[in-house]
Each structure stands twice: as structure tokens, then as C-alpha cells.
Amino acid sequence: METSAWLRQHDLAQLRADGYGVWLQDGWCLRFLVHVDRGPIGDVVAEYERPASGLGGLLGDYRRADRLVPVGAVLLIAQDAEREEGLQADLLRGPLPNVVATTTRPLLYRHWPDEQVWQVPGEGGRRCLVEVGS
């Protein structure tokens, strides 16, 4: 509810983020929005759409936004490595105006967010959360 209120205050009610926050670490501050991939919804999704179902709509909302979202990063937590790979490919084809980082649920659940679990499209390897917005 707080995230929805924050988005409305910034005239971004069309975005449906799962959370908003501020990460503080070693004198650095990163404001972020986070989205959790819930996977394909229902059985009506065509087989070729399953790897990215739900994610395309999310990215479309950011691409349609008429201005930069006032956060240092948009964080996307994919259901699994296959969906993260599809999301990364989509972000390389059509980047968002904001910095975006992805991870997977299994990877994030095994590590703390400040460990190297975040992947920025087009960059090799994973980064710590505080490094995503720098």
C-alpha cells in the first residue's frame, strides 16, 4: 500500500511495483522499486510466451512512462534462471530509461541482497545491490 501511495505521489500510478525502498550501505544510498515475477498466470499462455509471460507487461509500463522514474534502480526478481535470461534479453533489445538489475528467487533466497546477486543487462557477472545504481 505504501508503494502504491508513493507511486501516485510521483504521478506513476500506472506502475504496479511490489515494493519501494532505500538501501543504505557504506555511506551509499540506493532508492529502488522492486518487482517479483510470479511466473505465467493460467494455462492460456502460449508455449513460446511462457518464459516471459508477465514480464513484458511490466517492462511495457516503464517504457510507456513519459519520464524517468525517480529511483536509482528498478529491481526485478525472476522466478528462475530461464525467466531471468529472457528478461535480460528483452532489456538488451529495448533498454529502460532507468537502471535495471535482475536476480532469481532461488539466488536471492540463498544470499543477502548486499551480496553479488544482481545482474545488470549487458554487463558480465553479478553485482552487490549498492553497486547497481553507481
mmCIF file of N, CA and C in Angstrom, residues 17 29 33-34 37 59 61 66 74 81 87 90-91 93 95 105 107 112 119 126 134:
data_model
loop_
_atom_site.group_PDB
_atom_site.id
_atom_site.type_symbol
_atom_site.label_atom_id
_atom_site.label_comp_id
_atom_site.label_asym_id
_atom_site.label_seq_id
_atom_site.Cartn_x
_atom_site.Cartn_y
_atom_site.Cartn_z
ATOM 1 N N ALA A 17 4.439 -1.746 -8.834
ATOM 2 C CA ALA A 17 5.609 -2.301 -8.148
ATOM 3 C C ALA A 17 5.172 -3.068 -6.908
ATOM 4 N N CYS A 29 23.616 5.338 -0.778
ATOM 5 C CA CYS A 29 22.167 5.217 -0.670
ATOM 6 C C CYS A 29 21.611 4.858 -2.048
ATOM 7 N N LEU A 33 12.708 0.500 -6.735
ATOM 8 C CA LEU A 33 11.416 -0.166 -6.837
ATOM 9 C C LEU A 33 11.730 -1.627 -7.107
ATOM 10 N N VAL A 34 10.938 -2.525 -6.560
ATOM 11 C CA VAL A 34 11.178 -3.953 -6.789
ATOM 12 C C VAL A 34 9.906 -4.603 -7.325
ATOM 13 N N ASP A 37 8.522 -11.489 -10.026
ATOM 14 C CA ASP A 37 7.933 -12.270 -11.103
ATOM 15 C C ASP A 37 7.157 -13.432 -10.503
ATOM 16 N N LEU A 59 7.571 -4.435 -18.176
ATOM 17 C CA LEU A 59 8.541 -3.577 -18.853
ATOM 18 C C LEU A 59 7.837 -2.552 -19.724
ATOM 19 N N ASP A 61 5.079 -1.008 -19.126
ATOM 20 C CA ASP A 61 4.652 0.125 -18.304
ATOM 21 C C ASP A 61 5.784 1.127 -18.112
ATOM 22 N N ASP A 66 6.199 8.570 -19.330
ATOM 23 C CA ASP A 66 6.659 9.756 -20.053
ATOM 24 C C ASP A 66 7.870 10.426 -19.418
ATOM 25 N N VAL A 74 15.615 -0.104 -10.745
ATOM 26 C CA VAL A 74 14.429 -0.944 -10.766
ATOM 27 C C VAL A 74 14.940 -2.370 -10.633
ATOM 28 N N ALA A 81 16.127 -19.053 -13.413
ATOM 29 C CA ALA A 81 17.214 -18.605 -14.293
ATOM 30 C C ALA A 81 16.748 -18.449 -15.741
ATOM 31 N N LEU A 87 14.328 -12.160 -19.575
ATOM 32 C CA LEU A 87 14.186 -10.768 -19.164
ATOM 33 C C LEU A 87 15.421 -9.962 -19.550
ATOM 34 N N ASP A 90 15.334 -9.290 -23.251
ATOM 35 C CA ASP A 90 14.348 -8.251 -23.554
ATOM 36 C C ASP A 90 14.896 -6.870 -23.202
ATOM 37 N N LEU A 91 15.580 -6.772 -22.088
ATOM 38 C CA LEU A 91 16.147 -5.481 -21.666
ATOM 39 C C LEU A 91 17.283 -5.032 -22.586
ATOM 40 N N ARG A 93 17.369 -5.735 -25.859
ATOM 41 C CA ARG A 93 16.699 -5.308 -27.098
ATOM 42 C C ARG A 93 16.064 -3.937 -26.946
ATOM 43 N N PRO A 95 16.175 -1.262 -23.901
ATOM 44 C CA PRO A 95 16.501 -0.833 -22.534
ATOM 45 C C PRO A 95 15.467 0.134 -21.958
ATOM 46 N N ARG A 105 14.700 -15.777 -7.741
ATOM 47 C CA ARG A 105 14.249 -16.081 -6.381
ATOM 48 C C ARG A 105 15.205 -17.034 -5.672
ATOM 49 N N LEU A 107 18.350 -17.604 -6.074
ATOM 50 C CA LEU A 107 19.629 -16.955 -5.780
ATOM 51 C C LEU A 107 19.480 -15.962 -4.640
ATOM 52 N N TRP A 112 22.161 -12.736 0.942
ATOM 53 C CA TRP A 112 21.646 -11.424 1.337
ATOM 54 C C TRP A 112 21.649 -10.506 0.114
ATOM 55 N N GLN A 119 22.185 -8.734 -11.491
ATOM 56 C CA GLN A 119 22.775 -8.700 -12.828
ATOM 57 C C GLN A 119 22.195 -7.514 -13.596
ATOM 58 N N ARG A 126 27.731 -10.605 -11.682
ATOM 59 C CA ARG A 126 26.707 -10.068 -10.775
ATOM 60 C C ARG A 126 27.327 -9.031 -9.865
ATOM 61 N N SER A 134 25.331 2.686 -9.086
ATOM 62 C CA SER A 134 26.533 3.555 -9.209
ATOM 63 C C SER A 134 27.119 3.518 -10.583
#
